[in-house]
C-alpha cells in the first residue's frame, strides 16, 4: 500500500528503486486506479481502499517501511506491469533508480540535447520515455495539471510537490510531434513533463530532493506498461525461464 510508504516520510526515489529491483526477480503489478478490496483482519473480513501506485505481488517479499495487506477474496484490479528495463539511453539520475539499460528488451527511451534530431522522439509515442538534457536552472513550485493521465494520479498518491530546483530544457517540438504533446507537469511556470502520445517527454534534470522524487515518479509511471503488451509478455517470459 504505497500511501503508507508516503506517510512514513521516505523518499519516492527509494521506493521506486526498491520496486524496480524486486521486479527483476518476480512480477510486480502496479494499481492504475483506486480500488476497494477485501482483506482479513484479526479473523474478520473488512474492505479497504488501495491507492494508485500500490504494488501487487503474488510472492512473499519485503520492502522496508511498506505496509502489506493480504487479499481475503478474489478481486479484479486494474493494473499494469512494472518493467525494470529501458531500451535505449537514459541520464545518470535515471540509472540511479537501478533501471537496467538494454538494447533488446524494455521500454523505449531516448536522450536529446537542444540540437539533436527530434525524429528519435517518434520511438516513444506508442509508449516510452524521452529525456531532454542541458537545460537552464529554474526554481518554483511543482504543479501537476489535472489531465486524464495516470501520471497525475501517481503524483497525487506519492505526494510529489512543493518548491524545487531543476534544470529545465526549453525545446520547441516539430509541428508533426507537437500534435501528440500534452503538458502534464510544470516547475515554476516552465513545462517539465509532457505526455507524448502514450509516452512521456521529460524536459528537466533534478537538482534537489523534490525534483529527484518528481523524476522517479515520472520514470516509474513510464515503466508501467499494459499487461498484454509485447514488452510485458517478453519480461514475464524472462522471469518464467
Coordinates of N, CA and C in Angstrom, one line a residue:
X1 N 0.9 -1.2 0.0 CA 0.0 0.0 0.0 C 0.9 1.2 0.0
X2 N 1.0 1.9 -1.2 CA 2.0 2.9 -1.3 C 1.8 4.1 -0.5
X3 N 0.5 4.4 -0.1 CA 0.2 5.5 0.7 C 0.8 5.4 2.1
X4 N 1.0 4.2 2.6 CA 1.6 4.0 3.9 C 3.1 4.4 3.8
X5 N 3.7 4.1 2.7 CA 5.1 4.5 2.5 C 5.3 6.0 2.5
X6 N 4.4 6.6 1.8 CA 4.4 8.1 1.7 C 4.2 8.7 3.1
X7 N 3.3 8.2 3.9 CA 3.1 8.8 5.2 C 4.3 8.6 6.1
X8 N 5.1 7.6 5.8 CA 6.3 7.3 6.7 C 7.4 8.4 6.4
X9 N 7.2 9.2 5.4 CA 8.2 10.2 5.1 C 9.4 9.8 4.3
X10 N 9.4 8.6 3.8 CA 10.5 8.1 3.0 C 10.5 8.6 1.6
X11 N 11.6 8.7 0.9 CA 11.7 9.3 -0.4 C 11.1 8.4 -1.5
X12 N 10.5 9.1 -2.4 CA 9.8 8.4 -3.5 C 10.9 7.6 -4.4
X13 N 12.0 8.2 -4.6 CA 13.0 7.6 -5.5 C 13.5 6.3 -4.8
X14 N 13.6 6.2 -3.5 CA 14.0 5.0 -2.8 C 12.9 3.9 -3.0
X15 N 11.6 4.3 -2.9 CA 10.6 3.3 -3.1 C 10.6 2.8 -4.6
X16 N 10.8 3.7 -5.5 CA 10.8 3.3 -6.9 C 12.0 2.3 -7.2
X17 N 13.2 2.7 -6.6 CA 14.3 1.8 -6.8 C 14.1 0.4 -6.2
X18 N 13.5 0.4 -5.0 CA 13.2 -0.9 -4.4 C 12.3 -1.8 -5.3
X19 N 11.2 -1.1 -5.8 CA 10.3 -1.9 -6.6 C 10.9 -2.3 -7.9
X20 N 11.8 -1.5 -8.5 CA 12.5 -1.9 -9.7 C 13.3 -3.1 -9.5
X21 N 14.0 -3.1 -8.3 CA 14.9 -4.2 -8.0 C 14.1 -5.5 -7.8
X22 N 12.9 -5.4 -7.2 CA 12.1 -6.6 -7.0 C 11.5 -7.1 -8.3
X23 N 11.2 -6.2 -9.2 CA 10.6 -6.6 -10.5 C 11.5 -7.3 -11.4
X24 N 12.8 -7.3 -11.1 CA 13.7 -8.1 -11.8 C 13.7 -9.6 -11.4
X25 N 13.1 -9.9 -10.2 CA 13.0 -11.2 -9.7 C 11.6 -11.8 -9.9
X26 N 10.6 -11.1 -9.6 CA 9.2 -11.6 -9.7 C 8.3 -10.5 -10.4
X27 N 7.2 -10.9 -10.9 CA 6.3 -9.9 -11.5 C 5.8 -8.9 -10.4
X28 N 5.8 -7.7 -10.7 CA 5.3 -6.6 -9.9 C 4.2 -5.8 -10.7
X29 N 3.0 -6.0 -10.3 CA 1.9 -5.3 -10.9 C 1.5 -4.0 -10.2
X30 N 1.3 -2.9 -10.9 CA 1.0 -1.6 -10.3 C -0.4 -1.2 -10.5
X31 N -1.1 -0.8 -9.4 CA -2.5 -0.5 -9.5 C -2.6 0.9 -10.2
X32 N -3.6 0.9 -11.2 CA -3.7 2.1 -12.0 C -4.9 3.0 -11.5
X33 N -5.8 2.5 -10.8 CA -6.9 3.3 -10.3 C -7.2 2.8 -8.8
X34 N -7.6 3.8 -8.0 CA -8.0 3.4 -6.6 C -9.1 2.3 -6.6
X35 N -8.9 1.3 -5.8 CA -9.7 0.1 -5.8 C -10.0 -0.3 -4.4
X36 N -11.2 -0.8 -4.1 CA -11.6 -1.3 -2.8 C -11.5 -2.9 -2.9
X37 N -10.8 -3.4 -1.9 CA -10.5 -4.8 -1.8 C -10.9 -5.4 -0.5
X38 N -11.1 -6.7 -0.4 CA -11.5 -7.3 0.9 C -10.2 -8.0 1.5
X39 N -9.9 -7.7 2.7 CA -8.7 -8.3 3.4 C -9.2 -9.0 4.7
X40 N -8.3 -9.9 5.2 CA -8.5 -10.5 6.5 C -7.8 -9.6 7.6
X41 N -8.6 -9.4 8.7 CA -8.0 -8.5 9.8 C -8.5 -9.1 11.1
X42 N -7.6 -9.7 11.9 CA -7.9 -10.3 13.2 C -9.1 -11.2 13.1
X43 N -9.1 -12.1 12.1 CA -10.1 -13.1 11.9 C -11.4 -12.6 11.2
X44 N -11.4 -11.3 10.9 CA -12.6 -10.8 10.3 C -12.3 -10.3 8.9
X45 N -13.3 -10.2 8.0 CA -13.1 -9.6 6.7 C -13.5 -8.1 6.8
X46 N -12.7 -7.3 6.1 CA -13.1 -5.9 6.0 C -12.6 -5.3 4.7
X47 N -13.3 -4.2 4.3 CA -13.0 -3.6 3.0 C -12.1 -2.4 3.2
X48 N -11.0 -2.3 2.4 CA -10.1 -1.2 2.4 C -9.8 -0.7 1.0
X49 N -9.5 0.5 0.9 CA -9.1 1.1 -0.4 C -7.6 1.1 -0.6
X50 N -7.2 0.7 -1.8 CA -5.8 0.7 -2.1 C -5.6 1.8 -3.2
X51 N -4.5 2.5 -3.1 CA -4.3 3.7 -4.0 C -3.6 3.4 -5.3
X52 N -3.7 4.3 -6.2 CA -3.0 4.2 -7.5 C -1.5 4.2 -7.1
X53 N -0.7 3.3 -7.8 CA 0.7 3.2 -7.5 C 1.1 2.1 -6.5
X54 N 0.1 1.5 -5.9 CA 0.3 0.4 -5.0 C 0.8 -0.8 -5.8
X55 N 1.6 -1.7 -5.2 CA 2.2 -2.8 -5.9 C 1.4 -4.1 -5.5
X56 N 1.1 -4.9 -6.5 CA 0.5 -6.2 -6.3 C 1.5 -7.3 -6.6
X57 N 1.8 -8.1 -5.6 CA 2.8 -9.2 -5.8 C 2.2 -10.5 -5.3
X58 N 2.6 -11.5 -6.1 CA 2.0 -12.9 -5.8 C 3.0 -13.8 -5.1
X59 N 4.1 -13.2 -4.5 CA 5.0 -13.9 -3.7 C 5.4 -13.1 -2.5
X60 N 5.9 -13.7 -1.5 CA 6.2 -13.1 -0.2 C 7.5 -12.4 -0.3
X61 N 7.5 -11.1 -0.4 CA 8.7 -10.3 -0.4 C 8.5 -9.1 0.6
X62 N 9.7 -8.5 1.0 CA 9.6 -7.4 1.9 C 10.3 -6.2 1.4
X63 N 9.6 -5.0 1.6 CA 10.2 -3.7 1.3 C 10.2 -2.9 2.5
X64 N 11.3 -2.4 3.0 CA 11.4 -1.7 4.3 C 10.4 -0.5 4.3
X65 N 9.6 -0.5 5.4 CA 8.8 0.7 5.6 C 7.4 0.6 4.9
X66 N 7.1 -0.5 4.2 CA 5.9 -0.6 3.5 C 4.9 -1.6 4.2
X67 N 3.7 -1.1 4.3 CA 2.7 -2.0 4.9 C 2.0 -2.9 3.8
X68 N 1.7 -4.1 4.2 CA 1.1 -5.0 3.3 C -0.3 -5.4 3.7
X69 N -1.1 -5.8 2.8 CA -2.4 -6.4 3.1 C -2.5 -7.6 2.3
X70 N -3.2 -8.6 2.8 CA -3.4 -9.9 2.0 C -4.8 -10.0 1.7
X71 N -5.1 -10.2 0.4 CA -6.5 -10.3 -0.1 C -7.2 -11.6 0.5
X72 N -8.4 -11.4 1.0 CA -9.2 -12.5 1.5 C -10.1 -13.0 0.5
X73 N -10.4 -12.3 -0.6 CA -11.3 -12.8 -1.6 C -10.7 -12.5 -3.0
X74 N -11.0 -13.3 -4.0 CA -10.6 -12.9 -5.3 C -11.1 -11.5 -5.7
X75 N -10.2 -10.7 -6.3 CA -10.6 -9.3 -6.6 C -10.1 -8.9 -8.0
X76 N -10.9 -8.2 -8.8 CA -10.4 -7.7 -10.1 C -9.8 -6.3 -9.8
X77 N -8.6 -6.1 -10.2 CA -7.9 -4.9 -10.0 C -7.3 -4.5 -11.4
X78 N -7.4 -3.2 -11.7 CA -6.9 -2.7 -13.0 C -5.4 -2.4 -12.7
X79 N -4.5 -3.1 -13.4 CA -3.1 -3.0 -13.1 C -2.3 -2.9 -14.4
X80 N -1.1 -2.4 -14.3 CA -0.1 -2.6 -15.4 C 1.1 -3.3 -14.8
X81 N 2.0 -3.7 -15.6 CA 3.2 -4.5 -15.2 C 4.4 -3.5 -15.2
X82 N 5.2 -3.6 -14.1 CA 6.4 -2.8 -13.9 C 7.5 -3.5 -14.7
X83 N 8.1 -2.9 -15.7 CA 9.2 -3.4 -16.4 C 10.5 -2.7 -16.0
X84 N 11.5 -3.3 -15.5 CA 12.7 -2.7 -15.0 C 13.8 -2.4 -16.0
X85 N 13.4 -2.3 -17.3 CA 14.4 -2.2 -18.4 C 14.0 -1.0 -19.3
X86 N 15.1 -0.3 -19.7 CA 14.9 0.8 -20.7 C 15.7 0.3 -22.0
X87 N 15.0 0.4 -23.1 CA 15.6 0.0 -24.3 C 16.1 1.3 -25.1
X88 N 17.3 1.7 -24.7 CA 17.9 2.9 -25.3 C 18.8 3.6 -24.3
X89 N 18.9 4.9 -24.3 CA 19.8 5.6 -23.4 C 19.0 6.3 -22.3
X90 N 19.6 6.7 -21.2 CA 19.0 7.4 -20.1 C 20.0 8.2 -19.4
X91 N 19.6 9.3 -18.8 CA 20.5 10.1 -18.0 C 21.0 9.4 -16.7
X92 N 22.1 9.9 -16.1 CA 22.7 9.2 -15.0 C 21.7 9.1 -13.8
X93 N 20.9 10.2 -13.6 CA 19.9 10.2 -12.5 C 18.9 9.1 -12.7
X94 N 18.5 8.8 -13.9 CA 17.5 7.7 -14.1 C 18.2 6.3 -13.9
X95 N 19.4 6.2 -14.3 CA 20.2 5.0 -14.0 C 20.3 4.7 -12.5
X96 N 20.3 5.8 -11.7 CA 20.4 5.6 -10.2 C 19.2 4.9 -9.6
X97 N 18.1 4.8 -10.4 CA 16.9 4.1 -9.9 C 17.1 2.6 -10.1
X98 N 18.3 2.1 -10.5 CA 18.6 0.7 -10.8 C 17.8 0.2 -12.0
X99 N 17.4 1.1 -12.9 CA 16.8 0.7 -14.2 C 17.9 0.2 -15.1
X100 N 17.8 -1.0 -15.6 CA 18.8 -1.6 -16.5 C 18.6 -1.1 -17.9
X101 N 19.7 -0.7 -18.5 CA 19.7 -0.3 -19.9 C 20.0 -1.5 -20.8
X102 N 19.1 -1.8 -21.7 CA 19.3 -2.9 -22.6 C 19.1 -2.4 -24.1
X103 N 19.6 -3.2 -25.0 CA 19.4 -2.9 -26.4 C 18.3 -3.8 -27.1
X104 N 17.9 -4.8 -26.3 CA 17.0 -5.8 -26.9 C 15.6 -5.9 -26.2
X105 N 15.5 -5.3 -25.1 CA 14.3 -5.5 -24.3 C 14.0 -4.3 -23.4
X106 N 12.7 -4.0 -23.2 CA 12.3 -2.9 -22.3 C 11.5 -1.8 -22.9
X107 N 11.3 -0.8 -22.1 CA 10.5 0.4 -22.5 C 11.4 1.3 -23.4
X108 N 11.0 1.8 -24.5 CA 11.8 2.6 -25.3 C 12.2 3.9 -24.6
X109 N 13.4 4.3 -24.8 CA 13.9 5.6 -24.2 C 14.9 6.2 -25.1
X110 N 14.9 7.6 -25.1 CA 15.9 8.3 -25.9 C 16.3 9.6 -25.0
X111 N 17.5 10.1 -25.3 CA 18.0 11.3 -24.7 C 18.4 12.3 -25.8
X112 N 17.9 13.5 -25.6 CA 18.2 14.5 -26.6 C 18.8 15.8 -26.0
X113 N 19.7 16.5 -26.7 CA 20.1 17.8 -26.3 C 19.4 18.8 -27.3
X114 N 19.6 20.0 -27.1 CA 18.9 21.0 -27.9 C 19.1 20.9 -29.4
X115 N 20.3 20.5 -29.9 CA 20.5 20.5 -31.3 C 20.2 19.1 -32.0
X116 N 19.8 18.1 -31.2 CA 19.6 16.8 -31.7 C 18.4 16.7 -32.7
X117 N 18.4 15.6 -33.5 CA 17.3 15.3 -34.4 C 16.1 14.9 -33.6
X118 N 15.0 15.6 -33.7 CA 13.8 15.2 -32.9 C 13.1 14.0 -33.5
X119 N 13.6 13.5 -34.6 CA 13.0 12.3 -35.2 C 13.0 11.1 -34.2
X120 N 14.0 11.1 -33.3 CA 14.1 10.0 -32.4 C 12.9 9.9 -31.4
X121 N 12.2 11.0 -31.3 CA 11.1 11.0 -30.3 C 9.9 10.2 -30.8
X122 N 9.9 9.9 -32.1 CA 8.8 9.0 -32.6 C 8.8 7.7 -31.9
X123 N 10.0 7.2 -31.5 CA 10.1 5.9 -30.8 C 9.3 5.8 -29.5
X124 N 8.9 6.9 -28.9 CA 8.2 6.8 -27.6 C 6.8 7.2 -27.7
X125 N 6.3 7.6 -28.9 CA 4.9 8.0 -29.0 C 3.9 6.8 -28.6
X126 N 4.3 5.6 -28.9 CA 3.5 4.4 -28.6 C 3.8 3.9 -27.1
X127 N 4.6 4.7 -26.4 CA 4.9 4.3 -25.0 C 6.4 4.3 -24.8
X128 N 6.8 5.0 -23.8 CA 8.3 5.1 -23.5 C 8.6 6.4 -22.8
X129 N 9.9 6.7 -22.7 CA 10.4 7.9 -22.0 C 11.4 8.6 -22.9
X130 N 11.3 9.9 -23.0 CA 12.3 10.7 -23.7 C 12.8 11.8 -22.8
X131 N 14.1 12.0 -22.8 CA 14.7 13.0 -21.8 C 15.4 14.1 -22.6
X132 N 15.1 15.3 -22.4 CA 15.8 16.5 -22.9 C 16.7 17.0 -21.8
X133 N 18.0 17.1 -22.1 CA 19.0 17.5 -21.1 C 19.7 18.8 -21.4
X134 N 20.5 19.3 -20.5 CA 21.3 20.5 -20.7 C 20.4 21.7 -20.7
X135 N 19.5 21.8 -19.8 CA 18.6 23.0 -19.7 C 19.1 24.0 -18.7
X136 N 18.3 25.0 -18.4 CA 18.7 26.1 -17.6 C 18.0 25.9 -16.2
X137 N 18.7 26.3 -15.1 CA 18.2 26.1 -13.8 C 17.0 27.0 -13.5
X138 N 16.0 26.5 -12.9 CA 14.8 27.2 -12.5 C 14.4 26.8 -11.1
X139 N 13.7 27.6 -10.4 CA 13.2 27.3 -9.1 C 11.7 27.7 -9.0
X140 N 10.9 26.8 -8.5 CA 9.5 27.1 -8.4 C 8.7 25.9 -7.9
X141 N 7.4 26.1 -7.8 CA 6.5 25.0 -7.3 C 6.2 24.0 -8.4
X142 N 6.1 22.8 -8.0 CA 5.7 21.7 -8.9 C 4.2 21.7 -9.0
X143 N 3.7 21.8 -10.2 CA 2.3 21.9 -10.4 C 1.9 20.8 -11.4
X144 N 1.1 19.8 -10.9 CA 0.6 18.7 -11.8 C -0.7 19.1 -12.4
X145 N -0.8 19.2 -13.7 CA -2.0 19.7 -14.3 C -3.1 18.5 -14.3
X146 N -4.3 18.8 -14.0 CA -5.3 17.7 -13.9 C -5.7 17.2 -15.2
X147 N -5.0 16.2 -15.7 CA -5.3 15.6 -17.0 C -5.7 14.2 -16.8
X148 N -6.4 13.6 -17.8 CA -6.8 12.2 -17.8 C -5.5 11.4 -18.2
X149 N -4.6 11.3 -17.2 CA -3.3 10.6 -17.4 C -2.9 10.0 -16.1
X150 N -2.4 8.8 -16.2 CA -2.0 8.0 -15.0 C -0.9 8.7 -14.2
X151 N -0.1 9.6 -14.8 CA 0.9 10.3 -14.1 C 0.3 11.3 -13.1
X152 N -0.8 11.9 -13.4 CA -1.5 12.8 -12.4 C -1.9 12.1 -11.2
X153 N -2.5 10.9 -11.3 CA -2.8 10.1 -10.2 C -1.6 9.6 -9.4
X154 N -0.6 9.2 -10.1 CA 0.6 8.8 -9.4 C 1.2 9.9 -8.5
X155 N 1.3 11.1 -9.1 CA 1.9 12.2 -8.4 C 1.1 12.6 -7.1
X156 N -0.2 12.5 -7.3 CA -1.1 12.8 -6.1 C -0.9 11.7 -5.0
X157 N -0.9 10.5 -5.4 CA -0.7 9.4 -4.4 C 0.6 9.5 -3.7
X158 N 1.7 9.7 -4.5 CA 3.0 9.7 -4.0 C 3.4 11.1 -3.3
X159 N 2.4 12.0 -3.4 CA 2.5 13.3 -2.7 C 3.8 14.0 -3.2
X160 N 4.0 14.0 -4.5 CA 5.1 14.8 -5.0 C 4.7 16.2 -5.3
X161 N 5.4 17.1 -4.7 CA 5.0 18.5 -4.8 C 5.9 19.4 -4.0
X162 N 5.6 20.7 -4.0 CA 6.4 21.7 -3.3 C 7.3 22.4 -4.2
X163 N 8.1 23.3 -3.6 CA 9.1 24.1 -4.3 C 10.4 23.3 -4.5
X164 N 10.9 23.4 -5.7 CA 12.1 22.6 -6.1 C 13.0 23.4 -7.0
X165 N 14.2 22.9 -7.2 CA 15.1 23.4 -8.2 C 15.4 22.3 -9.2
X166 N 15.5 22.7 -10.5 CA 15.8 21.7 -11.5 C 16.3 22.5 -12.7
X167 N 17.0 21.8 -13.6 CA 17.4 22.3 -14.9 C 16.4 21.9 -16.0
X168 N 15.7 22.9 -16.5 CA 14.6 22.7 -17.4 C 15.0 23.1 -18.8
X169 N 14.8 22.2 -19.8 CA 15.2 22.5 -21.2 C 13.9 23.0 -21.9
X170 N 14.1 24.1 -22.7 CA 13.0 24.6 -23.5 C 13.3 24.3 -24.9
X171 N 12.6 23.4 -25.5 CA 12.7 23.0 -26.9 C 11.4 23.0 -27.6
X172 N 11.3 23.7 -28.7 CA 10.1 23.7 -29.5 C 10.1 22.5 -30.3
X173 N 9.0 21.7 -30.2 CA 8.9 20.5 -31.0 C 8.5 20.8 -32.4
X174 N 8.9 19.9 -33.3 CA 8.5 19.9 -34.7 C 6.9 19.8 -34.7
X175 N 6.3 20.6 -35.6 CA 4.8 20.6 -35.6 C 4.2 19.3 -35.7
X176 N 4.8 18.3 -36.4 CA 4.3 17.0 -36.5 C 4.3 16.2 -35.2
X177 N 5.3 16.6 -34.3 CA 5.3 16.0 -33.0 C 4.5 16.7 -32.0
X178 N 4.4 18.0 -32.2 CA 3.6 18.9 -31.3 C 2.1 18.4 -31.2
X179 N 1.7 17.8 -32.3 CA 0.3 17.3 -32.3 C 0.1 16.2 -31.2
X180 N 1.1 15.5 -30.8 CA 1.0 14.4 -29.8 C 1.3 14.9 -28.4
X181 N 1.7 16.1 -28.2 CA 2.2 16.6 -26.9 C 1.0 17.2 -26.1
X182 N 1.1 16.9 -24.8 CA 0.2 17.5 -23.8 C 0.9 17.8 -22.5
X183 N 0.9 19.1 -22.1 CA 1.6 19.5 -20.9 C 1.0 18.8 -19.7
X184 N 1.9 18.2 -18.8 CA 1.4 17.5 -17.7 C 1.9 18.1 -16.3
X185 N 3.2 18.5 -16.3 CA 3.7 19.0 -15.0 C 4.6 20.2 -15.3
X186 N 4.5 21.2 -14.5 CA 5.3 22.4 -14.6 C 6.1 22.7 -13.4
X187 N 7.3 23.3 -13.5 CA 8.1 23.7 -12.4 C 8.3 25.2 -12.6
X188 N 7.7 26.0 -11.6 CA 7.9 27.4 -11.7 C 7.4 28.0 -13.0
X189 N 6.4 27.5 -13.6 CA 5.9 28.1 -14.8 C 6.5 27.5 -16.1
X190 N 7.5 26.7 -15.9 CA 8.2 26.0 -17.1 C 7.7 24.6 -17.2
X191 N 7.3 24.2 -18.4 CA 6.9 22.8 -18.6 C 8.0 21.8 -18.3
X192 N 7.8 20.9 -17.4 CA 8.8 19.9 -17.0 C 8.6 18.6 -17.6
X193 N 7.3 18.2 -17.7 CA 6.9 16.8 -18.2 C 5.7 17.0 -19.1
X194 N 5.8 16.4 -20.3 CA 4.7 16.4 -21.2 C 4.4 15.0 -21.6
X195 N 3.1 14.7 -21.9 CA 2.7 13.5 -22.5 C 3.1 13.6 -24.0
X196 N 3.6 12.5 -24.5 CA 3.9 12.5 -25.9 C 3.3 11.2 -26.5
X197 N 2.0 11.3 -26.9 CA 1.2 10.1 -27.3 C 1.0 9.3 -26.0
X198 N 1.5 8.1 -26.0 CA 1.4 7.2 -24.8 C 2.6 7.3 -24.0
X199 N 3.6 8.0 -24.4 CA 4.9 8.1 -23.7 C 5.0 9.4 -23.0
X200 N 6.2 9.7 -22.4 CA 6.4 10.9 -21.6 C 7.7 11.6 -22.1
X201 N 7.6 12.9 -22.2 CA 8.8 13.7 -22.6 C 9.2 14.5 -21.3
X202 N 10.3 14.1 -20.8 CA 10.9 14.7 -19.5 C 11.8 15.8 -19.9
X203 N 11.5 17.0 -19.6 CA 12.2 18.2 -20.0 C 13.2 18.7 -18.9
X204 N 13.3 18.0 -17.8 CA 14.1 18.5 -16.7 C 15.1 17.5 -16.2
X205 N 16.1 18.0 -15.5 CA 17.1 17.2 -14.8 C 17.0 17.7 -13.3
X206 N 16.9 16.8 -12.4 CA 16.8 17.1 -11.0 C 18.0 17.7 -10.3
X207 N 17.8 18.6 -9.4 CA 18.9 19.2 -8.6 C 18.8 18.9 -7.1
X208 N 17.5 19.0 -6.6 CA 17.3 18.7 -5.2 C 16.4 17.5 -5.0
X209 N 16.1 17.2 -3.8 CA 15.3 16.0 -3.4 C 13.9 16.0 -4.0
X210 N 13.2 17.1 -4.0 CA 11.9 17.2 -4.6 C 11.9 16.9 -6.1
X211 N 12.8 17.5 -6.8 CA 12.8 17.3 -8.2 C 13.3 15.9 -8.6
X212 N 14.1 15.3 -7.7 CA 14.5 13.9 -7.9 C 13.3 13.0 -7.7
X213 N 12.5 13.3 -6.7 CA 11.2 12.5 -6.5 C 10.3 12.6 -7.7
X214 N 10.2 13.8 -8.3 CA 9.4 14.0 -9.4 C 9.9 13.2 -10.6
X215 N 11.2 13.2 -10.8 CA 11.8 12.3 -11.8 C 11.5 10.9 -11.6
X216 N 11.7 10.4 -10.4 CA 11.4 9.0 -10.1 C 10.0 8.6 -10.3
X217 N 9.0 9.5 -9.9 CA 7.6 9.2 -10.1 C 7.3 9.1 -11.6
X218 N 7.9 10.0 -12.4 CA 7.6 10.0 -13.8 C 8.2 8.8 -14.5
X219 N 9.4 8.4 -14.2 CA 10.0 7.2 -14.7 C 9.2 6.0 -14.3
X220 N 8.9 5.9 -13.1 CA 8.1 4.8 -12.6 C 6.8 4.7 -13.4
X221 N 6.1 5.8 -13.6 CA 4.9 5.7 -14.4 C 5.1 5.2 -15.8
X222 N 6.2 5.7 -16.4 CA 6.6 5.3 -17.8 C 7.0 3.8 -17.9
X223 N 7.4 3.2 -16.8 CA 7.8 1.8 -16.8 C 6.7 0.9 -16.6
X224 N 5.5 1.4 -16.2 CA 4.3 0.6 -16.0 C 3.6 0.5 -17.4
X225 N 3.6 -0.8 -17.9 CA 3.0 -1.0 -19.3 C 1.8 -1.9 -19.2
X226 N 1.0 -1.9 -20.2 CA -0.2 -2.8 -20.2 C 0.3 -4.3 -20.1
X227 N -0.5 -5.1 -19.4 CA 0.0 -6.4 -19.1 C -0.1 -7.3 -20.3
X228 N -0.8 -6.9 -21.4 CA -0.9 -7.7 -22.6 C 0.0 -7.1 -23.7
X229 N 0.9 -6.2 -23.4 CA 1.7 -5.6 -24.4 C 2.9 -6.5 -24.7
X230 N 3.5 -6.4 -25.9 CA 4.7 -7.2 -26.2 C 5.8 -7.0 -25.2
X231 N 6.1 -5.8 -24.6 CA 7.1 -5.6 -23.6 C 6.8 -6.4 -22.4
X232 N 5.6 -6.3 -21.9 CA 5.2 -7.1 -20.7 C 5.3 -8.6 -20.9
X233 N 4.9 -9.1 -22.0 CA 5.0 -10.5 -22.3 C 6.4 -11.0 -22.3
X234 N 7.3 -10.2 -22.9 CA 8.7 -10.5 -23.0 C 9.4 -10.5 -21.6
X235 N 9.0 -9.6 -20.8 CA 9.5 -9.5 -19.4 C 9.1 -10.7 -18.6
X236 N 7.8 -11.0 -18.7 CA 7.2 -12.2 -18.0 C 7.9 -13.5 -18.4
X237 N 8.1 -13.6 -19.7 CA 8.7 -14.8 -20.3 C 10.2 -15.0 -19.7
X238 N 10.9 -13.9 -19.5 CA 12.2 -13.9 -18.9 C 12.1 -14.4 -17.5
X239 N 11.1 -13.9 -16.7 CA 11.0 -14.3 -15.3 C 10.7 -15.8 -15.2
X240 N 9.9 -16.3 -16.1 CA 9.5 -17.7 -16.0 C 10.6 -18.6 -16.3
X241 N 11.5 -18.2 -17.2 CA 12.6 -19.0 -17.6 C 13.9 -18.7 -16.8

